[in-house]
Short mmCIF file of C-alpha atoms in Angstrom, two decimals:
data_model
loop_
_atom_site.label_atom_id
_atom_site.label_comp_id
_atom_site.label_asym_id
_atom_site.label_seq_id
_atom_site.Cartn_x
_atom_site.Cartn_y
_atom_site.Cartn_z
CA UNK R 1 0.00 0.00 0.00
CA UNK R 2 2.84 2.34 0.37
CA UNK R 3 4.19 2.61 -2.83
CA UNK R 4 0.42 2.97 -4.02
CA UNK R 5 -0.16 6.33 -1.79
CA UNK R 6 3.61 7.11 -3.70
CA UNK R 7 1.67 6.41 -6.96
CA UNK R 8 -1.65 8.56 -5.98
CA UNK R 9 0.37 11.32 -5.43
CA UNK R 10 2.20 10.97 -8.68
CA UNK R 11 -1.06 10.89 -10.90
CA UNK R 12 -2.66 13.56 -9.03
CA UNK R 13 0.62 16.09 -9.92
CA UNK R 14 0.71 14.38 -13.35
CA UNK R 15 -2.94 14.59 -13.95
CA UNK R 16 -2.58 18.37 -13.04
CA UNK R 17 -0.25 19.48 -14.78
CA UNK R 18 -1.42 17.69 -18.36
CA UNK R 19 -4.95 19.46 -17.73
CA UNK R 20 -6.76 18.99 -20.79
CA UNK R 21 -3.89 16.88 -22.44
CA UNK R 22 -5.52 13.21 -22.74
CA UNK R 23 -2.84 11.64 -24.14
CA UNK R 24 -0.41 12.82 -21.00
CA UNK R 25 -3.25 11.44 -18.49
CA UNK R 26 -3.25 7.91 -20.31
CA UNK R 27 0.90 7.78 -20.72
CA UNK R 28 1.07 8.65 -16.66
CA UNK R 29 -1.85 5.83 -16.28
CA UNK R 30 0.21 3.23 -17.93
CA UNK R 31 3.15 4.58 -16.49
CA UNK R 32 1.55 4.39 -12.58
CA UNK R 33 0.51 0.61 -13.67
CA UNK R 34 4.22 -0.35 -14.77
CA UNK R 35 5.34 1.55 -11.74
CA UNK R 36 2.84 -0.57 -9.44
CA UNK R 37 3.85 -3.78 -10.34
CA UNK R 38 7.61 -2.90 -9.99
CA UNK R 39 7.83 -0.38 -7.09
CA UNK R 40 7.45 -3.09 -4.58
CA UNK R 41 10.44 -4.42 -5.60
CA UNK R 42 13.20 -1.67 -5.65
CA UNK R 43 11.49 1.02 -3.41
CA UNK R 44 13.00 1.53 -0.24
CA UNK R 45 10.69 -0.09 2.44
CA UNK R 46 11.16 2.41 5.04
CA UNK R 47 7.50 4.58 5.53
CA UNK R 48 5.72 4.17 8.14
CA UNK R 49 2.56 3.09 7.25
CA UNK R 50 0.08 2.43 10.52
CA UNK R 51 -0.49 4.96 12.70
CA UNK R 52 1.39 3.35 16.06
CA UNK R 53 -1.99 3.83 18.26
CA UNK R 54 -3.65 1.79 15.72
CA UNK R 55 -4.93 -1.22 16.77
CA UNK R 56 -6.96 -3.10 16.25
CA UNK R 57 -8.39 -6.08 18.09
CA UNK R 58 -10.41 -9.06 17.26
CA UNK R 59 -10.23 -10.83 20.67
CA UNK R 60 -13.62 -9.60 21.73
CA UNK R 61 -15.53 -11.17 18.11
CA UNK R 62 -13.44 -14.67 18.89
CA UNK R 63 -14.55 -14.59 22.38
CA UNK R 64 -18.30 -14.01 21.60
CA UNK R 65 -17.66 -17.07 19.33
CA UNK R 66 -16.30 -19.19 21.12
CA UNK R 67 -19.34 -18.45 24.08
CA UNK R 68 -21.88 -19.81 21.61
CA UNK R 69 -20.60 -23.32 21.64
CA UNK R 70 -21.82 -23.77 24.78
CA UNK R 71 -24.89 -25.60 25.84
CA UNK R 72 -27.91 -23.38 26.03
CA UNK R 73 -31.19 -24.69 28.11
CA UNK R 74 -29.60 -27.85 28.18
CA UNK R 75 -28.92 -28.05 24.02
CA UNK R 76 -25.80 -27.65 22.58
CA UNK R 77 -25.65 -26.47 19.01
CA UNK R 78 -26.73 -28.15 16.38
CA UNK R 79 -24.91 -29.03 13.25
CA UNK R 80 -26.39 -25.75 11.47
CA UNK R 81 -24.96 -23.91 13.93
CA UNK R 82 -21.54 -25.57 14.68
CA UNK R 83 -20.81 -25.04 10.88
CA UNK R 84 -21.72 -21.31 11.13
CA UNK R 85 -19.37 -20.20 14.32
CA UNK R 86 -16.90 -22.68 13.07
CA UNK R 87 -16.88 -20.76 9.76
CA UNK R 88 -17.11 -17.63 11.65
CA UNK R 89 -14.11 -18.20 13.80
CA UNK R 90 -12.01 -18.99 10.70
CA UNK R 91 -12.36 -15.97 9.22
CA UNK R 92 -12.01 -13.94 12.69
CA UNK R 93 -8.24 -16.04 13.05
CA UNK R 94 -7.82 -15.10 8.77
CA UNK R 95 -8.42 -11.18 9.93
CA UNK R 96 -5.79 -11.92 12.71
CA UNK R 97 -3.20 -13.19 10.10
CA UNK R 98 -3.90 -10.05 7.79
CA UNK R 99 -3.03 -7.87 10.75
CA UNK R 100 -0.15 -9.47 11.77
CA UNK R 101 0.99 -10.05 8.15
CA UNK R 102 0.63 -6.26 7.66
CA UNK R 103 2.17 -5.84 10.53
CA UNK R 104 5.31 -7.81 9.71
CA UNK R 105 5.13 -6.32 6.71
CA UNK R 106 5.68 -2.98 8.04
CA UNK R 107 8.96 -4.14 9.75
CA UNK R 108 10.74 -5.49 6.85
CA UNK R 109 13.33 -3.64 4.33
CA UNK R 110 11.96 -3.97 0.61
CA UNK R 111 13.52 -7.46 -0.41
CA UNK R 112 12.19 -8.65 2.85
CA UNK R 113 8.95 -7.34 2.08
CA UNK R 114 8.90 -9.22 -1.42
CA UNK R 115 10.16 -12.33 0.04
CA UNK R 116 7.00 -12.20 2.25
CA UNK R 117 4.72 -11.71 0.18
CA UNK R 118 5.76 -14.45 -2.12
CA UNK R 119 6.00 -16.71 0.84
CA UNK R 120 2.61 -15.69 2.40
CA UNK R 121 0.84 -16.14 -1.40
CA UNK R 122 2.63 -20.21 -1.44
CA UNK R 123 1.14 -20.38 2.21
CA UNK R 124 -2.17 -19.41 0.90
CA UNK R 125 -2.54 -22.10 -1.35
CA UNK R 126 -1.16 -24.56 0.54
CA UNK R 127 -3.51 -23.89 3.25
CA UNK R 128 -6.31 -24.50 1.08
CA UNK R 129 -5.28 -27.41 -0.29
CA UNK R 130 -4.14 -29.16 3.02
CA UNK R 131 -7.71 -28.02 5.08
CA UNK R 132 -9.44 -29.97 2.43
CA UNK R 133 -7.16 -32.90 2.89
CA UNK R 134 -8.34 -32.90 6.79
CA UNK R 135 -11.79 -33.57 5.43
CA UNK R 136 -12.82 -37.16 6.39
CA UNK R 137 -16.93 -36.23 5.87
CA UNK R 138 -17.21 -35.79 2.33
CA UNK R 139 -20.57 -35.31 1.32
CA UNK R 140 -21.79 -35.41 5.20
CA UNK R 141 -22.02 -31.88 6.92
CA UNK R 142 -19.73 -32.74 9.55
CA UNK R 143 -17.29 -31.61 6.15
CA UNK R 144 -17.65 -27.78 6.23
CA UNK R 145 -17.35 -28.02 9.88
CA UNK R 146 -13.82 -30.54 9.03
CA UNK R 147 -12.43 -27.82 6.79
CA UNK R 148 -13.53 -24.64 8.63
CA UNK R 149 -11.59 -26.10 11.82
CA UNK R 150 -8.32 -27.05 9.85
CA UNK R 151 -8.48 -23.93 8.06
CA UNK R 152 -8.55 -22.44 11.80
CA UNK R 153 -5.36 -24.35 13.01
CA UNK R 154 -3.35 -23.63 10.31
CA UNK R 155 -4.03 -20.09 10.53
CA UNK R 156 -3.13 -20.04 14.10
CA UNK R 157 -0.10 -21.76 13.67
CA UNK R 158 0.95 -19.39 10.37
CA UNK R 159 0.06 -16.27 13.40
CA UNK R 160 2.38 -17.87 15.57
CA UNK R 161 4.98 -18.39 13.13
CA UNK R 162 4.41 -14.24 12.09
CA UNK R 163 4.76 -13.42 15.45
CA UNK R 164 7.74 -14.94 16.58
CA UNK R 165 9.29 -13.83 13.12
CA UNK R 166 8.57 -9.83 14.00
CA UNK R 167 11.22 -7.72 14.85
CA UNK R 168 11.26 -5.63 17.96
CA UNK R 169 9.97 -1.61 17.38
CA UNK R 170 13.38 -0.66 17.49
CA UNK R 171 14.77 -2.68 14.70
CA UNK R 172 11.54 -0.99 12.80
CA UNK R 173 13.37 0.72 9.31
CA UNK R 174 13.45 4.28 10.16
CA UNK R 175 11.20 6.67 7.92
CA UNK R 176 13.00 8.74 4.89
CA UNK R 177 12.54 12.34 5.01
CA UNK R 178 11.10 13.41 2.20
CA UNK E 1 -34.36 -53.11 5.69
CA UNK E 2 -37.78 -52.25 6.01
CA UNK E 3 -39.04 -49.40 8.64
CA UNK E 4 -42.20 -48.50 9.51
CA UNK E 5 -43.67 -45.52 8.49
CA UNK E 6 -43.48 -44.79 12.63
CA UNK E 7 -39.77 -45.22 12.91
CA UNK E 8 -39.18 -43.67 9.98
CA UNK E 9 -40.16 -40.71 10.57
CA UNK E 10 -38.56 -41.26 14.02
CA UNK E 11 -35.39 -41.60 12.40
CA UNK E 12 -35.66 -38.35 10.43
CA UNK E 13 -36.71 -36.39 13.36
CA UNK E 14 -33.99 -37.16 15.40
CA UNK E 15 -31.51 -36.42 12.75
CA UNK E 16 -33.44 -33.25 12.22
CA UNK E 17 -32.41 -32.00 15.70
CA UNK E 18 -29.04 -33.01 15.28
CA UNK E 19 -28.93 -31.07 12.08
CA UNK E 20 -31.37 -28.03 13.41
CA UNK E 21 -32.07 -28.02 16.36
CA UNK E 22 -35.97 -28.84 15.85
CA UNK E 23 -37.50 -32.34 14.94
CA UNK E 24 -39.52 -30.59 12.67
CA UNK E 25 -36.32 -29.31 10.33
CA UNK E 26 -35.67 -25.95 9.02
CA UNK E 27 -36.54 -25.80 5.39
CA UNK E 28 -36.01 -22.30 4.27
CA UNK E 29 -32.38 -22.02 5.91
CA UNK E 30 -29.74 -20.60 3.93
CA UNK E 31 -26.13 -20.57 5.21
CA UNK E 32 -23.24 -19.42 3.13
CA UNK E 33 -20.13 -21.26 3.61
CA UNK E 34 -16.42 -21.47 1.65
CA UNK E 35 -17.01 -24.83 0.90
CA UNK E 36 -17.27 -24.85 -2.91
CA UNK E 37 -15.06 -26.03 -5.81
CA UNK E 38 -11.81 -24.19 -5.12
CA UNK E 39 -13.18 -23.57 -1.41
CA UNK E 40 -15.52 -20.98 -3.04
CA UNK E 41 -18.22 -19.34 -0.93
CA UNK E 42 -21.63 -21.30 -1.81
CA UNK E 43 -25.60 -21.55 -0.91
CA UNK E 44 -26.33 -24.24 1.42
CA UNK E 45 -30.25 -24.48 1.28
CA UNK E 46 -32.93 -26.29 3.00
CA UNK E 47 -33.40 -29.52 5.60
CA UNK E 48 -31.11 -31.51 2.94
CA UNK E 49 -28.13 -28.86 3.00
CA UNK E 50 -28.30 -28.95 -0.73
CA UNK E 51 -25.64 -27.10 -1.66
CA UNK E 52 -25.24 -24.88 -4.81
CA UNK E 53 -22.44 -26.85 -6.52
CA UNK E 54 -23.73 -30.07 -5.27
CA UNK E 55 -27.53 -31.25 -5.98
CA UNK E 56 -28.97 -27.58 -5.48
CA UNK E 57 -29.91 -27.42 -9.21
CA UNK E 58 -31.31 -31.02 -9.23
CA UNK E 59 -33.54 -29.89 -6.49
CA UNK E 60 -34.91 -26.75 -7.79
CA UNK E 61 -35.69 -28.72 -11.16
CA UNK E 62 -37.41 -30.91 -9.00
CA UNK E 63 -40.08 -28.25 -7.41
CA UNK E 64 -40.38 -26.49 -10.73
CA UNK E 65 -41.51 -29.66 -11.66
CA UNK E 66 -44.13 -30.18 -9.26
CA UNK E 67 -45.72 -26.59 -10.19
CA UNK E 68 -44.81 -25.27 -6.51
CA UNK E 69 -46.11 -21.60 -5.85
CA UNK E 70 -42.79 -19.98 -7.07
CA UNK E 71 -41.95 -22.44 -9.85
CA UNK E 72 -42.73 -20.18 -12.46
CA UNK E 73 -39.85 -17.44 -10.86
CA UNK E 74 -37.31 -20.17 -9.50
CA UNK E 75 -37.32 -21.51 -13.53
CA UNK E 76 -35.04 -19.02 -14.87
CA UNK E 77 -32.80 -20.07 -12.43
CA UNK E 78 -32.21 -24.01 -12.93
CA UNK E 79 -30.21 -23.38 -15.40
CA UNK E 80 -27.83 -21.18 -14.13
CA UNK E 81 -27.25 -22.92 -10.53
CA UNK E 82 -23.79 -24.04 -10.40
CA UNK E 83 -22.56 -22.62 -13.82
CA UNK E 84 -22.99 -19.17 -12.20
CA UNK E 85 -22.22 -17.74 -8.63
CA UNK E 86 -25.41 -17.01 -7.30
CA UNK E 87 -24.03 -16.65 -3.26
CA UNK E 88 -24.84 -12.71 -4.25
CA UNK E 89 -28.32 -13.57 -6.20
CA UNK E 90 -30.72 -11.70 -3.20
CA UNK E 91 -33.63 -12.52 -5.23
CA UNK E 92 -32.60 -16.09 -5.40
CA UNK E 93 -31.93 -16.55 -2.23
CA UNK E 94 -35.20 -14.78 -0.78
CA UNK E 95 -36.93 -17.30 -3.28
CA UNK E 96 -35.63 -19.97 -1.74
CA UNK E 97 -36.75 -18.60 1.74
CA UNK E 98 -40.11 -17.88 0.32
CA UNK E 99 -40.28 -21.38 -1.43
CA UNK E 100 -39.72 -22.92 1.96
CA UNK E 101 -43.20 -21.97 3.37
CA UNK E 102 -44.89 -24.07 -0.07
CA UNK E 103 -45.67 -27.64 1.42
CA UNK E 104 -44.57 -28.02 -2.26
CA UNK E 105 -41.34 -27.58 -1.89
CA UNK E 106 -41.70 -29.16 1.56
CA UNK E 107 -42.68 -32.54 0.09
CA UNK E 108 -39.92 -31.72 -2.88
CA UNK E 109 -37.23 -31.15 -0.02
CA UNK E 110 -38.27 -34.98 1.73
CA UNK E 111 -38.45 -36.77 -1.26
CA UNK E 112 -34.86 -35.37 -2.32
CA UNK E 113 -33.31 -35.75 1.34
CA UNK E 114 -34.75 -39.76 1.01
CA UNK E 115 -33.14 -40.18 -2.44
CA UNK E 116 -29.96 -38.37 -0.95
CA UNK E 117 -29.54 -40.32 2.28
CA UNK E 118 -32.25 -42.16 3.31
CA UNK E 119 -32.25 -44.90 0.55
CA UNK E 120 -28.16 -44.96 0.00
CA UNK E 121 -28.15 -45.49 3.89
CA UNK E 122 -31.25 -47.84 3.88
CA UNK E 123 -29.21 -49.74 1.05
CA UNK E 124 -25.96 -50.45 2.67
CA UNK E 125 -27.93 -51.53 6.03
CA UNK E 126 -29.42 -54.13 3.69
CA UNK E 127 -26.30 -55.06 1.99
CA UNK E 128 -24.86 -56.00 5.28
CA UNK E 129 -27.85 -57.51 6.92
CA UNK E 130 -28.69 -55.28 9.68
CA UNK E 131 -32.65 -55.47 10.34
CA UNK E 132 -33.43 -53.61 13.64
CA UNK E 133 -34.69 -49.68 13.42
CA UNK E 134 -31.87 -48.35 16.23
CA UNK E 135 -29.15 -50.02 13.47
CA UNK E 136 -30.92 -47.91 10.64
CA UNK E 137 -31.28 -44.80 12.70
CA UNK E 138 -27.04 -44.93 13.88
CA UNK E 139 -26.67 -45.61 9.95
CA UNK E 140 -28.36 -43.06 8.96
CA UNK E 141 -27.26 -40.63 11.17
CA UNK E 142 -23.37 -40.97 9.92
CA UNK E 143 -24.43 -41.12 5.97
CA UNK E 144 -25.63 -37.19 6.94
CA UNK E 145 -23.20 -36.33 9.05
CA UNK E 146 -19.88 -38.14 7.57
CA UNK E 147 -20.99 -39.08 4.14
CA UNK E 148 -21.22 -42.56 5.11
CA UNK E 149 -19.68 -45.41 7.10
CA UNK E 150 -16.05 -44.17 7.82
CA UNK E 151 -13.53 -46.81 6.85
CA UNK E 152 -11.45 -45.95 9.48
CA UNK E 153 -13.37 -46.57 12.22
CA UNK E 154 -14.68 -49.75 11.42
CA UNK E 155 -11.58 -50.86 11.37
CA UNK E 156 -10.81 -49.63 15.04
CA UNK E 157 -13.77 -52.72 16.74
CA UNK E 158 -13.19 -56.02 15.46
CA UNK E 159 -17.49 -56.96 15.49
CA UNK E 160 -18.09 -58.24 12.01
CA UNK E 161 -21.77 -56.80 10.38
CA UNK E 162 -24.35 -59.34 10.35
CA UNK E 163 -24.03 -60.55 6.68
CA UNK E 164 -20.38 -62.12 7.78
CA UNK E 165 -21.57 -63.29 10.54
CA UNK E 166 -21.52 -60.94 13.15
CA UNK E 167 -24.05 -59.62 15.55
CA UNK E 168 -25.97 -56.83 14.79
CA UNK E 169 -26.55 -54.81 17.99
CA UNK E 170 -23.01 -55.92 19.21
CA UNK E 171 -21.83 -54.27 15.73
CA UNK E 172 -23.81 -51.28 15.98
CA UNK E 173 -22.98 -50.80 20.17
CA UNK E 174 -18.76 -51.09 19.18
CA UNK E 175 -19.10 -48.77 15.88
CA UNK E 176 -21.01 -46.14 17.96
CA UNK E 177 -18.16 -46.37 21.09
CA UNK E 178 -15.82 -46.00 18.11
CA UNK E 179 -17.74 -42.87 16.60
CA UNK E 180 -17.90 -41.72 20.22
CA UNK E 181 -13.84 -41.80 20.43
CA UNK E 182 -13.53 -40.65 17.42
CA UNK E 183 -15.82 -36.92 18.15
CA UNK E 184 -14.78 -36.88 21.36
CA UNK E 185 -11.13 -36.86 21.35
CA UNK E 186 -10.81 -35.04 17.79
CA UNK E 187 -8.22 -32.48 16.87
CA UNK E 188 -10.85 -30.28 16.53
CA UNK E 189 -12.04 -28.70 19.73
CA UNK E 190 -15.28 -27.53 17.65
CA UNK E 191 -16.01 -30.89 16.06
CA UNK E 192 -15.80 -32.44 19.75
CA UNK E 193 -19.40 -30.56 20.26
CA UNK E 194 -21.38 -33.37 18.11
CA UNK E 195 -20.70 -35.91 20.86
CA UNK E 196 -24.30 -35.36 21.17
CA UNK E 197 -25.27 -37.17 18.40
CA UNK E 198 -23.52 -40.81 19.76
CA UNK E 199 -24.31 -40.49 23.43
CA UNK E 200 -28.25 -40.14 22.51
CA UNK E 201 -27.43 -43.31 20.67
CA UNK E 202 -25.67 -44.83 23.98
CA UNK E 203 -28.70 -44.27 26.11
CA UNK E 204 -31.44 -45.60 23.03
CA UNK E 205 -29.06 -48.46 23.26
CA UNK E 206 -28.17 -48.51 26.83
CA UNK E 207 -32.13 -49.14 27.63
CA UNK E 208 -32.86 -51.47 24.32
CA UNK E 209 -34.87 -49.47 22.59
CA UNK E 210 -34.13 -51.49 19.51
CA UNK E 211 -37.44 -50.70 17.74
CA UNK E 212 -37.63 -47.18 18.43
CA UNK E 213 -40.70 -47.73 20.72
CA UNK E 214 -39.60 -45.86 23.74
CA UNK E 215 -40.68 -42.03 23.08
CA UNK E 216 -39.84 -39.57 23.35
CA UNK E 217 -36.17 -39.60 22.00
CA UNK E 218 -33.98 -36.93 23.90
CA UNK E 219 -32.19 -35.79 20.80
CA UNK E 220 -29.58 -32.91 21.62
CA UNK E 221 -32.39 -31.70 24.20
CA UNK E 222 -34.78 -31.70 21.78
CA UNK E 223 -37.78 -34.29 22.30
CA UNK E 224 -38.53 -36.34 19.37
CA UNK E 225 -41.50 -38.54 19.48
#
């Protein structure tokens, strides 16, 4: 997202200064979407880009989850509804990874940063593909409630891994003045 | 395996509460889960969970078929179910809810739930000589929850089924212990939460209730009789 806000700014000056020049607009167009798929990749990687009081939490939507597995008036939920929190919960956990992963993100130099995101795309697949491999109910609808609790796991485990891999606030790259 | 009409419908409200929550079933639900082809979001419709990429097409065909009160707007639609996403469709969807209501669709909803579960389960049963209505009701409950008969676990009790010579209520007593293990102890702290379903088949069996004549059924809390 950094180098996009770098590219805003860009067509914004560009677009002002061609006023009424089409053909200016459309070269600094291409020339944003060239720029966009490269930046990442040779910028330097040192903005700051959350506000440091920022943050968000999810702990209170997990919680109020998790509460609805239990028994009510002598019931626990019923399929229906295991599949739905389950399914909830998974995405809650894929929010936390997006945070984190941003987070991370934040803390890395530019060939860091790339290495990441390649690394985090391979983990997306592969976390896909091995949730469905945990499904032993195919075609039952204890399956959905299989895959949405691997998918959970694996997405804790990937948050753990993110954690443990983020450097301390000092080691944070320092922002360029610009 | 023959049932009667009685224990039949014994069998399908008890699995309804496992399912729902109410013997009765909940026909109009919709739930939207990531559980399509390439773990695409998808509708997941009725008391048989049809889902959009599965039999949800085959099912709609069916009520339009049967001249249901929203056949004639649900048409345009058999066509398209599965070939296009239609987890965004909100006039599909509220079709579907307002379908529900139409004993048409009711009736279309039981008749495709039986071809779907009740006869594949009511087949194997057959095919491997079990006879009593508790065997056909712990069948049937694990061809809608797990598919089917789980490999895996029948290979955890060494009972034989019935057409090999085994005992039938000895069988179906050691494959629901081993479904019990098997819930209860799973990787999946969520998953462990459908215990439910196999001790409600450890107290039918604890007190013989072989034929499904004891009423009610305390299914998940819910009363079934």
């Amino acid at each position: 997202m950094w180098h996009l806000r770098r590219i805003d700014r860009y067509i914004f000056r560009g677009q002002s200064a061609a006023c009424g020049r089409r053909g200016d607009t459309l070269t600094a167009v291409v020339l944003m979407t060239l720029l966009s798929l490269t930046l990442p990749a040779c910028a330097a990687a040192n903005e700051t880009l959350i506000p440091p009081d920022w943050q968000p939490s999810l702990s209170a939507l997990e919680a109020k989850c998790k509460a609805e597995l239990e028994p009510k008036q002598g019931r626990a939920p019923s399929q229906r509804e295991l599949n739905e929190i389950s399914s909830r919960l998974a995405e809650v956990y894929d929010a936390q990874l997006f945070v984190i992963y941003v987070r991370l993100l934040e803390r890395l130099d530019a060939i860091q940063r790339q290495e990441l995101f390649r690394e985090q795309q391979h983990w997306l697949r592969d976390r896909a593909s091995k949730a469905a491999d945990q499904v032993q109910s195919k075609g039952g609808s204890l399956g959905a409630l299989e895959y949405s609790g691997a998918f959970s796991d694996f997405t804790e485990k990937r948050i753990a891994e993110l954690l443990r891999r983020m450097p301390a606030e000092a080691d944070k790259p320092q922002p360029t003045e610009h | 395996m023959i049932l009667t009409p009685r224990q039949k419908r014994i069998c399908e409200r008890v699995l309804n509460a496992f399912e729902t929550g109410s013997a009765d079933g909940d026909y109009g639900n919709i739930s939207i889960y990531d559980d399509g082809p390439g773990r695409i979001k998808q509708i997941t419709y009725g008391r048989s969970q049809t889902t959009e990429y599965g039999h949800l097409s085959e099912l709609v065909s069916m009520y339009v078929a049967a001249r249901g009160r929203f056949s004639k707007q649900l048409k345009p639609y058999v066509n398209k179910i599965g070939k296009k996403a239609l987890v965004n469709d909100a006039q599909f969807k509220q079709l579907l809810k307002q379908a529900a209501k139409d004993t048409v669709m009711r009736r279309t909803q039981d008749r495709f739930f039986d071809k779907a579960y009740f006869q594949p389960a009511m087949n194997w049963a057959t095919e491997h000589g079990f006879v009593e209505a508790l065997s056909a009701l712990v069948i049937y409950d694990s061809f809608i929850h797990s598919g089917g008969i789980l490999g895996f676990l029948r290979r955890t009790f060494p009972e034989a089924p019935p057409v090999e010579g085994g005992k039938e209520r000895k069988w179906i007593e050691q494959y629901v212990d081993a479904r019990h293990n098997w819930l209860a102890n799973h990787s999946n702290r969520i998953l462990r939460n459908t215990v439910y379903r196999t001790k409600c088949f450890k107290t039918e069996i604890a007190r013989k209730n072989w034929d499904l004549s004891q009423l009610p059924i305390i299914a998940n809390g819910v009363k079934v009789s």
